[in-house]
XYZ file of C-alpha atoms in Angstrom:
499
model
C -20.980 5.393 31.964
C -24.257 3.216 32.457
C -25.277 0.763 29.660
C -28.079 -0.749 30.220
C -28.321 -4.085 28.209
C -31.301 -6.250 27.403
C -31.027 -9.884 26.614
C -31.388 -9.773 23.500
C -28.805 -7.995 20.930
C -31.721 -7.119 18.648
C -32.699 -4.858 21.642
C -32.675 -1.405 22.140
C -30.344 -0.005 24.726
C -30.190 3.524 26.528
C -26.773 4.635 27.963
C -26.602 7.193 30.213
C -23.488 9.346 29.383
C -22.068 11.929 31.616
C -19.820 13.746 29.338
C -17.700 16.057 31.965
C -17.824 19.826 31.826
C -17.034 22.982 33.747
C -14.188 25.732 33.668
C -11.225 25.382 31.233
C -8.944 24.692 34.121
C -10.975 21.355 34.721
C -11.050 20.029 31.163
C -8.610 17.691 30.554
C -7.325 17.047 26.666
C -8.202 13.323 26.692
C -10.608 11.199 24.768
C -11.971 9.717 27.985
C -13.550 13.661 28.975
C -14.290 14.817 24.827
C -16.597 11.739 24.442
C -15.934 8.848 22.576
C -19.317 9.057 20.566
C -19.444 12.815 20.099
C -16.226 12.401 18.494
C -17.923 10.222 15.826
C -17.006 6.876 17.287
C -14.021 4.691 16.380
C -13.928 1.196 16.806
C -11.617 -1.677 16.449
C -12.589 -2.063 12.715
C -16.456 -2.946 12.816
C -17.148 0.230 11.721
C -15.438 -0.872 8.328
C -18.750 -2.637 7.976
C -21.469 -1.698 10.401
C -20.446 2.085 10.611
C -19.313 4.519 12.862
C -20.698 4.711 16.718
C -22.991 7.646 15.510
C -24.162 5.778 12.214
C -26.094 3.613 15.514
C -27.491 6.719 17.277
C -31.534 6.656 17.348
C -32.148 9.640 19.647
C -29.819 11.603 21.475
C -31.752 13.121 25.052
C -29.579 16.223 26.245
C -29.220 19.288 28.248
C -28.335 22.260 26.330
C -26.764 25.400 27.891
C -30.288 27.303 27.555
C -31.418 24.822 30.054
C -33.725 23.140 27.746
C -34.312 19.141 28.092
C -34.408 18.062 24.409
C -35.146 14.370 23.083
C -34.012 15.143 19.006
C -34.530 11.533 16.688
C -35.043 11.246 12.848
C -38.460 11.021 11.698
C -38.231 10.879 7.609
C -36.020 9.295 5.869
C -35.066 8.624 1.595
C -33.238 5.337 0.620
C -30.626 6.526 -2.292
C -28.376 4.363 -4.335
C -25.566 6.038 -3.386
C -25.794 5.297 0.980
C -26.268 1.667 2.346
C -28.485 2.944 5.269
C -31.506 5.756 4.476
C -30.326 9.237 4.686
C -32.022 11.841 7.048
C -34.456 14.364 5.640
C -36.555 15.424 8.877
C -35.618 15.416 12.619
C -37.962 15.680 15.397
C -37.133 17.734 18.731
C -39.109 17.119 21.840
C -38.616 19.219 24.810
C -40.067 17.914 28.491
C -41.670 20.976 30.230
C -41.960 19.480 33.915
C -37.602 19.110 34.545
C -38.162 16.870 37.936
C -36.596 13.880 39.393
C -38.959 11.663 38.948
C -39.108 10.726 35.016
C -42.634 9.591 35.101
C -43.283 13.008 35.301
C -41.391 14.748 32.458
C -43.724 16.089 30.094
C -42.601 15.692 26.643
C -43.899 18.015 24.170
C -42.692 19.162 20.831
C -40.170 21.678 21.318
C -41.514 25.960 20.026
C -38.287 28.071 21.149
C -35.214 26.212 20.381
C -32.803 28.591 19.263
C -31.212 25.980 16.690
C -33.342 23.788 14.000
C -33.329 19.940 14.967
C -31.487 19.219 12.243
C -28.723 21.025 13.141
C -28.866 19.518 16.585
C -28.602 16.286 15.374
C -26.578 16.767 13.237
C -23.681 18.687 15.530
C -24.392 16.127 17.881
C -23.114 13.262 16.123
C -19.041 13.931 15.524
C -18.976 17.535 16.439
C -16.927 17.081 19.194
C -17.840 15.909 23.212
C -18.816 18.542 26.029
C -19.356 21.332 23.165
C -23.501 22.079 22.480
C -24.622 20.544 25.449
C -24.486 17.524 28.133
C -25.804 14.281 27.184
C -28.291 12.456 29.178
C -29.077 9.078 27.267
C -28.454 7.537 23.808
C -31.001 5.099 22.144
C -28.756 2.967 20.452
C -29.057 0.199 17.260
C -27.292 -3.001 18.174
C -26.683 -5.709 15.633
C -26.535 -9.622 15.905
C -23.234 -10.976 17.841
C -20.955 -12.997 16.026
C -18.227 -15.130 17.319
C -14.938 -13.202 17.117
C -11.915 -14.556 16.449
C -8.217 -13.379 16.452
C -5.531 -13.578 13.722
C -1.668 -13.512 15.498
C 0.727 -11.887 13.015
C 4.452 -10.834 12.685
C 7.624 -12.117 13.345
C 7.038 -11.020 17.008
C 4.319 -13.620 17.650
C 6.680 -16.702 16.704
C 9.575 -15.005 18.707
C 7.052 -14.962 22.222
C 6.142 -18.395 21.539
C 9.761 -19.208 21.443
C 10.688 -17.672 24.295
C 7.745 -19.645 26.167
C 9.675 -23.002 24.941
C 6.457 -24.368 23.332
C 8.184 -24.488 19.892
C 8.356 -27.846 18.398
C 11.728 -28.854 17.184
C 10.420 -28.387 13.384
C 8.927 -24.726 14.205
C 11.997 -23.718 16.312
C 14.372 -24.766 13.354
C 12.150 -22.663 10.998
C 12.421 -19.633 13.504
C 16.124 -20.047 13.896
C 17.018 -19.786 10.517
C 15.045 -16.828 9.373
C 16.917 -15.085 12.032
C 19.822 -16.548 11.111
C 19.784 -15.620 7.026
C 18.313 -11.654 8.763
C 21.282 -12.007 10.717
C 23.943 -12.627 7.736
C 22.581 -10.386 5.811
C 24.530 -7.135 6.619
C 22.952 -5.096 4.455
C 19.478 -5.619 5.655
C 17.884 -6.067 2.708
C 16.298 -8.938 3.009
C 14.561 -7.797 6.140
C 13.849 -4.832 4.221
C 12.229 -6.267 1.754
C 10.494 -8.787 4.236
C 8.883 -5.807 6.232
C 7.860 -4.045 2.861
C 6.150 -7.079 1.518
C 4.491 -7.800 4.546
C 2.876 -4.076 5.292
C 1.489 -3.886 1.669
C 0.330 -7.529 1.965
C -1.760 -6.006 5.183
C -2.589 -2.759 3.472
C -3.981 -4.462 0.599
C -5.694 -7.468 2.299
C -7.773 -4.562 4.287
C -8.466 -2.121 1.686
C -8.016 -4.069 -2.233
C -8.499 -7.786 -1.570
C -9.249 -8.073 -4.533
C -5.363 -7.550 -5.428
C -4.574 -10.966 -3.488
C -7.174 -12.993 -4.573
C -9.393 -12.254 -1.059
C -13.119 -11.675 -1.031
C -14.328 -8.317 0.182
C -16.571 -10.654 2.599
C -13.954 -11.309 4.635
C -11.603 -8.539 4.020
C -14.896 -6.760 5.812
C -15.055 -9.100 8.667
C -11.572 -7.993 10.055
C -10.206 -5.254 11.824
C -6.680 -4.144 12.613
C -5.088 -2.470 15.385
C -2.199 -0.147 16.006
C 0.340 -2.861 16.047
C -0.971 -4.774 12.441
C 1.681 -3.152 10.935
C 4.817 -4.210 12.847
C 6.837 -7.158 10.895
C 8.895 -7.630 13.554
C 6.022 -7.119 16.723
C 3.185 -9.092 17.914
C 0.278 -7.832 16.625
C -3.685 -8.803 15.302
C -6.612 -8.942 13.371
C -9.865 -9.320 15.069
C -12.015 -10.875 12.615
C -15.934 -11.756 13.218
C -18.056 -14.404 11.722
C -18.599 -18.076 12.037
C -16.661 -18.635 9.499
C -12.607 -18.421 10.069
C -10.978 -15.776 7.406
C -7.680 -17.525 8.725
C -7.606 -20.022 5.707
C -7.978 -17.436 3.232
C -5.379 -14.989 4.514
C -2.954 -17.271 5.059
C -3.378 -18.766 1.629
C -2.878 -14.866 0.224
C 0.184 -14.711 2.038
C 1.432 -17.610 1.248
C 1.200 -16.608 -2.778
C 2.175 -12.838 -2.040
C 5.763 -13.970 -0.251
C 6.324 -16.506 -2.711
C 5.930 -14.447 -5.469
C 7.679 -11.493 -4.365
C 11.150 -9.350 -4.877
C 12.441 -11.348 -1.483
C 11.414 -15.010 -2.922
C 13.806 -14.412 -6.128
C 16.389 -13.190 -3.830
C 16.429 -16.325 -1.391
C 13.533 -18.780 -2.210
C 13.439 -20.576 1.063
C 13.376 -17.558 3.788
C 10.113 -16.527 1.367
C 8.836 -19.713 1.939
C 9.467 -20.202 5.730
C 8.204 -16.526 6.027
C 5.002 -18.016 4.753
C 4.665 -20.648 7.400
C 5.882 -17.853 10.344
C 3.865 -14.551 10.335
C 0.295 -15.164 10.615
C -1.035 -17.275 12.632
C -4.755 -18.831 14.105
C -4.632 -17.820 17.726
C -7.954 -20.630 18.080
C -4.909 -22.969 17.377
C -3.631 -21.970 20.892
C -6.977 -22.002 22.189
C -7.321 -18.505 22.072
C -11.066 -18.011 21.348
C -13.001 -17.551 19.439
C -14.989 -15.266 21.986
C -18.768 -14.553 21.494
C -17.718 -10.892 22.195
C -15.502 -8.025 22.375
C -15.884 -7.717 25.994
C -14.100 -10.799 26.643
C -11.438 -9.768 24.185
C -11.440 -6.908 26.357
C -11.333 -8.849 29.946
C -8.740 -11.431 28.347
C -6.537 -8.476 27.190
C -6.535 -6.564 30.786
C -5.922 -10.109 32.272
C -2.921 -10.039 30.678
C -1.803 -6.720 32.339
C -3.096 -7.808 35.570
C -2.744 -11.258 35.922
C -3.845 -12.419 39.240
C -4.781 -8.727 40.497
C -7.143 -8.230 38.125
C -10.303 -9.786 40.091
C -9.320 -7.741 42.736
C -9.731 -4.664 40.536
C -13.206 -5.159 38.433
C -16.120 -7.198 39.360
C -16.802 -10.091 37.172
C -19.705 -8.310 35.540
C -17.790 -5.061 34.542
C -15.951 -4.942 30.988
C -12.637 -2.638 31.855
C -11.486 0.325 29.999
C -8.915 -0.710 27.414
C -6.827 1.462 26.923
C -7.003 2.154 30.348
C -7.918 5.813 31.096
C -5.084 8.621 31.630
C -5.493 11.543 33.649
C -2.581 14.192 32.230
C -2.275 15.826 28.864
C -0.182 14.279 26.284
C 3.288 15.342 26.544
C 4.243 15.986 23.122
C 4.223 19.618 21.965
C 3.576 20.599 18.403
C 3.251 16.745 17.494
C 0.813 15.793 13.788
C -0.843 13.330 15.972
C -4.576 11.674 14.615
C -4.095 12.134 11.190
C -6.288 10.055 8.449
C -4.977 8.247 5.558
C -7.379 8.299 2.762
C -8.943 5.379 1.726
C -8.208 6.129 -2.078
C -4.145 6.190 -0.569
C -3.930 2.907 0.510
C -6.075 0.819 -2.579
C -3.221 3.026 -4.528
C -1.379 1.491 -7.209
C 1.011 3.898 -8.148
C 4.397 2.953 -6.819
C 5.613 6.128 -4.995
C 2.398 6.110 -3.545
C 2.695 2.846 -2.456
C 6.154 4.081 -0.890
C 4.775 6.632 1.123
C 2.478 3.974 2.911
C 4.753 1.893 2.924
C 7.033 4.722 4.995
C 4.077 5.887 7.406
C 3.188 2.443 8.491
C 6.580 0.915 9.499
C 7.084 4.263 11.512
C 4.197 5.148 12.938
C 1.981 2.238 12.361
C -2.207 2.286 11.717
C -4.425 2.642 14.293
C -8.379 2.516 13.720
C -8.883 0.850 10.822
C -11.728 2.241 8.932
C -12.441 2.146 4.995
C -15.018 -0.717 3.740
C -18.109 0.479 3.203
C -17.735 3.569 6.234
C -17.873 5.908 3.425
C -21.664 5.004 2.482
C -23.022 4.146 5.802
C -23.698 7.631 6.865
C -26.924 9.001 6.981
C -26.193 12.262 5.873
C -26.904 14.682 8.623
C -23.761 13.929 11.111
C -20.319 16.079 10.836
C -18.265 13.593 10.743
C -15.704 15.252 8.639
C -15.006 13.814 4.983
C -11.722 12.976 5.524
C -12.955 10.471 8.268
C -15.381 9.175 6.424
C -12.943 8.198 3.027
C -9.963 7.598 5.397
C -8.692 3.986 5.747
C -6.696 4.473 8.574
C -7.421 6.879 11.168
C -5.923 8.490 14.212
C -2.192 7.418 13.077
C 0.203 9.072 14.991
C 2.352 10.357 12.053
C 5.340 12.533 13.536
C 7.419 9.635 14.052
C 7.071 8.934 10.328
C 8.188 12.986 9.889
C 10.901 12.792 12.510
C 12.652 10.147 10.802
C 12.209 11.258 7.060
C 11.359 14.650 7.615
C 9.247 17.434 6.307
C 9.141 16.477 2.771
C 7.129 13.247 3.883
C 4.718 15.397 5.075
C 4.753 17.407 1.897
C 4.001 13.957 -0.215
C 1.074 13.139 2.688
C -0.779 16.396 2.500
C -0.314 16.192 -1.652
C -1.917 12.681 -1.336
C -5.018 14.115 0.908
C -5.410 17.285 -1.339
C -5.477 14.659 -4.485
C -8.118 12.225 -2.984
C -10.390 15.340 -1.278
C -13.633 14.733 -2.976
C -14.733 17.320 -5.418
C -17.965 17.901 -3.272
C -15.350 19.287 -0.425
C -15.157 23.331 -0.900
C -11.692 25.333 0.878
C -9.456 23.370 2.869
C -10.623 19.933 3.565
C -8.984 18.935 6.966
C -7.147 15.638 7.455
C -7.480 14.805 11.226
C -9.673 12.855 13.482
C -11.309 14.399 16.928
C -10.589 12.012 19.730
C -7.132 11.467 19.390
C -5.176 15.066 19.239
C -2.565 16.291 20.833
C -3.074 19.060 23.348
C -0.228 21.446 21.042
C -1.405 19.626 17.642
C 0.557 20.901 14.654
C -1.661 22.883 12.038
C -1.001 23.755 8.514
C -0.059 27.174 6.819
C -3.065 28.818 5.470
C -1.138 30.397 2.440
C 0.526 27.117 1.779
C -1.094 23.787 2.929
C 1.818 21.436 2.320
C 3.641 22.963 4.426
C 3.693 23.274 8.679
C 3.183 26.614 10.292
C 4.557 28.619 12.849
C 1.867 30.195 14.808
C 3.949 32.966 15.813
C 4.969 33.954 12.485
C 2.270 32.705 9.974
C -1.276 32.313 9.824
C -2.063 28.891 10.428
C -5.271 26.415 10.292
C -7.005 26.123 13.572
C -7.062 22.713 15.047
C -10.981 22.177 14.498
C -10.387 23.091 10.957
C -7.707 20.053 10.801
C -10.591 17.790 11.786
C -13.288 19.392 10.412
C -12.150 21.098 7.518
C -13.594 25.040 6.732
C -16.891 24.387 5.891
C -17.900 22.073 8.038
C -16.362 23.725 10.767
C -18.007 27.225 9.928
C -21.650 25.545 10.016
C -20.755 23.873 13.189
C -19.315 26.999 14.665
C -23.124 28.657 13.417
C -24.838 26.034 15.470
C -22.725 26.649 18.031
C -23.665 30.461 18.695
C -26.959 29.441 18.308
C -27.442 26.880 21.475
C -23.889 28.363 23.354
C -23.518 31.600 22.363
C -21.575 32.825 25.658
C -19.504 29.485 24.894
C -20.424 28.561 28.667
C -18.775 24.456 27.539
C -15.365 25.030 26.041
C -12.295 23.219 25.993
C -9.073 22.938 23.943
C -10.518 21.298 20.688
C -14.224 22.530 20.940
C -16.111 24.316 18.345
C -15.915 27.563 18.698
C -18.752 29.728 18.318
C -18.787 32.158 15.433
C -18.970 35.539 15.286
C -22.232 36.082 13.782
C-alpha cells in the first residue's frame, strides 16, 4: 500500500491499494488480503467519533471484472436531522476510454454500459467485503485535523510491570503489596471478584453511558479502547485525543465508582487503594503525548523489536501493527468477530449487565465503536446494521462460550435479536467482516439462538452473519451484475445470486 500524504492534514490524499486476487487456492482468509477498507474500516476507536474508514471515502477508482476503469464519487447530497454527515442521493460513474500507462492520457468520460447503477457500486464498495466486485486502484480520502494523542495505562497489570522494573516508590510499592496481599487472603476470591466486576462496568460505562459516572460525552468520545481495556488484572489502554487530558476526569469517576461500590462496604481501604492503582497517565512516565498514531504505532513495534527494529523499517515507514500473518486461523468452528450492540452495553438491566460483564472478562473488547458511528453514515454503504449500533466489535466470543457454555450464547443472540432495529427485515446478522474465522460458526436457520450443525441442519451462511439477509441478498444482486462468472471469490465473499 502507497499513501501519498500532503503537508497539510486538511489535504486530500490518494492511496493506491492493491487488494490481492486470483484462484481460491491463492486467497488467504486474513484481513491483510480481504481489505481493511472494503471491510468497512475499523479503527482504534476514532471511528466512535469521526466514523468508519468508508464514512472518509470521496471516490473510489477501480477495475471491475468487465474490464471497465471506473472513477464512481457522490454528486448530490440531503442534510437530515437524523445523520451528522449528508446522506447520498446521486453517484456519479466515470469510465476512462484510453486504458494506457501513461495517466495523462486516460480519457475520462461518463460511463453508458455499466452493467450495475453507480449507486450500487458505491455503495457495495464501501463494507461489502475486499477482492469481491472488483480491484481497487486509488481512494480519495477526507482527512481531519491531528490532535495530540495521549495514552491512559490501566489495570492491575500496569502497577505490577512497574514493580517489577523497581521504579516503585516505597509509598506506591506498599500500596501494591497490600492489595495483593488482602487478594491473596481472601480464599474465596471475592473480593477480586468483585474488583474485576466493578472495574469492567466502570470501563463499559465510561465508553458507552458517561453520563452514569458523572463523565461528559466530550471526552468519553475522545477515547478509544483496545482488546486488552478490559483485563483487571493485565496491562492495557485508552488512547484518548485532544489537547486537553481526559485523565483527570476518568480518574476522578473511578475514584467515586470504587468508593462507592459492593467491594468498598466489604473492605473500605482495598476500594480506596484500588482507586489510586488502576488507571494511570502514561505522560506521567513520559510516555507522549504523540502528535500521531503512527508514532503510537513505531513506539509500540519498538517495543517488540527493541534495537532490531531500525534494521527492519526505514525511519519514514509506519509498520504494520498487528504485524501481518500469512496462515489461516487455526480454530475450527470458532464465533469469532462478533458485535455487541451498542443498546447492550448502555444497558441497565442487571442480568444484562451480567452478560457483559461475562463476555468481557473472557474474551475481552476489541474495536471499540458506538458514539456517534451509528449517525455518521451516509446512507449508501453496506456496512451491516449490526456494525453500525454495535459498541464493541470483532470480540472474539468462544472463549466466553467455552467457559460458560451454550446458554451464554443463547442470552447473546436474545440480546442482538432485542436491540435489532425495527427497520432490519429477516435475520439481522451479528458479525463483523475483517475479523472471521476461516470455519466461523453460523446460526440455525429454524432457530437463531441456537448453533448449527452444517451437516445436519440448515444453517446461516457466513456473509449472512455479517451482513444479515437483506443486505446480503442486494449485495449478492450487485454482485451478478459486475461478476457474474464470480471470476474474484474467496472464503467470505459475496456470492453472486442466482438471478
Amino acid at each position: 500500500m502507497l499513501v501519498l500524504l500532503g503537508k497539510s492534514v486538511k489535504c486530500l490524499f490518494y492511496m493506491l491499494t492493491y487488494e490481492l486476487f486470483a484462484s481460491h487456492v491463492l486467497f488467504l482468509y486474513l484481513p491483510l488480503f480481504r481489505g481493511w477498507l472494503s471491510g468497512g474500516g475499523l479503527s482504534a476507536g476514532f471511528e466512535r467519533e469521526y466514523g468508519l474508514g468508508v464514512d472518509q471515502i470521496l471516490e473510489f477508482e477501480v477495475a471491475l471484472p468487465s474490464g471497465h476503469h471506473v472513477r464512481v464519487f457522490p454528486t448530490k447530497w440531503d442534510d437530515t436531522e437524523d445523520f451528522i454527515t449528508p446522506q447520498t442521493t446521486k453517484v456519479t460513474a466515470l469510465c476512462n476510454s484510453n486504458i494506457v500507462a501513461n495517466e495523462d492520457d486516460w480519457d475520462w468520460h461518463s460511463c453508458t454500459d455499466l452493467s450495475v447503477s453507480p449507486e450500487d457500486l458505491w455503495m457495495a464498495l464501501r463494507g461489502g467485503g475486499g477482492g469481491t466486485y472488483g480491484i481497487t486502484l486509488s481512494v480519495k480520502y477526507q482527512l481531519f485535523e491531528q490532535n495530540p494523542i495521549q495514552t491512559i495505562m490501566l489495570g492491575l497489570g500496569v502497577i505490577s510491570l512497574v514493580n517489577q522494573t523497581g521504579a516503585l516508590d516505597d509509598k506506591e510499592k506498599k500500596a501494591y503489596e497490600t492489595i495483593v496481599a488482602k487478594f491473596k487472603a481472601d480464599k474465596t476470591g471475592a473480593l477480586r471478584e468483585e474488583a474485576r466486576r466493578t472495574f469492567i462496568l466502570f470501563v463499559v460505562d465510561f465508553l458507552f453511558a458517561p453520563e452514569k459516572l458523572g463523565v461528559s460525552k466530550e471526552t468519553s468520545l475522545s477515547c478509544g479502547a483496545n482488546p486488552a481495556s478490559y483485563e483487571f488484572d493485565g496491562a492495557g489502554s485508552l488512547l484518548c485525543w485532544g489537547t486537553e487530558s481526559a485523565f483527570p476526569e476518568i480518574l476522578s469517576a473511578w475514584n467515586r465508582t470504587i468508593n462507592d461500590s459492593e467491594l468498598a462496604k466489604k473492605d473500605p481501604e482495598l476500594a480506596d487503594l484500588l482507586s489510586k492503582c488502576i488507571f494511570f497517565d502514561a505522560a506521567s512516565y513520559g510516555l507522549g503525548p504523540v502528535l500521531s498514531y503512527a508514532e503510537v504505532q513505531i513506539s509500540a513495534t519498538r517495543l517488540i523489536f527493541g534495537k532490531k527494529y531500525d534494521d527492519l523499517y526505514p525511519t519514514d515507514a509506519i509498520p504494520d501493527t498487528p504485524l501481518a500473518g500469512f496462515t489461516p486461523p487455526t480454530i475450527p468452528k470458532a464465533y469469532s468477530s462478533i458485535n455487541l450492540p451498542l443498546a447492550l452495553l448502555e444497558s441497565d438491566d442487571e442480568s444484562e449487565r451480567e452478560l457483559l460483564f461475562k463476555v468481557l472478562e473472557t474474551s475481552g473488547g476489541n474495536h471499540g465503536t458506538g458514539g456517534n458511528l451509528a449517525r455518521l453514515g451516509d446512507g449508501m454503504d453496506s456496512v451491516s446494521p449490526s456494525e453500525r449500533r454495535s459498541g464493541q466489535s470483532s470480540v472474539f466470543l468462544q472463549s466466553t462460550i467455552d467457559k460458560y457454555g451454550d446458554d451464554i450464547l443463547n442470552d447473546y443472540l436474545a440480546a442482538v435479536y432485542k436491540y435489532t432495529s425495527d427497520e432490519v427485515d429477516g435475520f439481522p446478522g451479528f458479525s463483523e467482516y475483517n475479523h472471521m474465522c476461516s470455519e466461523y460458526s453460523t446460526v440455525s436457520k429454524t432457530n437463531w439462538t441456537e448453533s448449527c450443525d452444517p451437516e445436519e441442519d440448515d444453517c446461516f451462511s457466513a456473509q449472512e452473519l455479517v451482513w444479515g439477509e437483506d443486505l446480503y441478498a442486494k449485495l449478492q444482486d450487485i454482485k451478478a451484475a459486475v461478476d457474474p462468472d464470480n471470476l474474484l471469490d474467496c472464503y467470505q465473499c459475496v456470492k453472486p445470486s442466482n438471478k
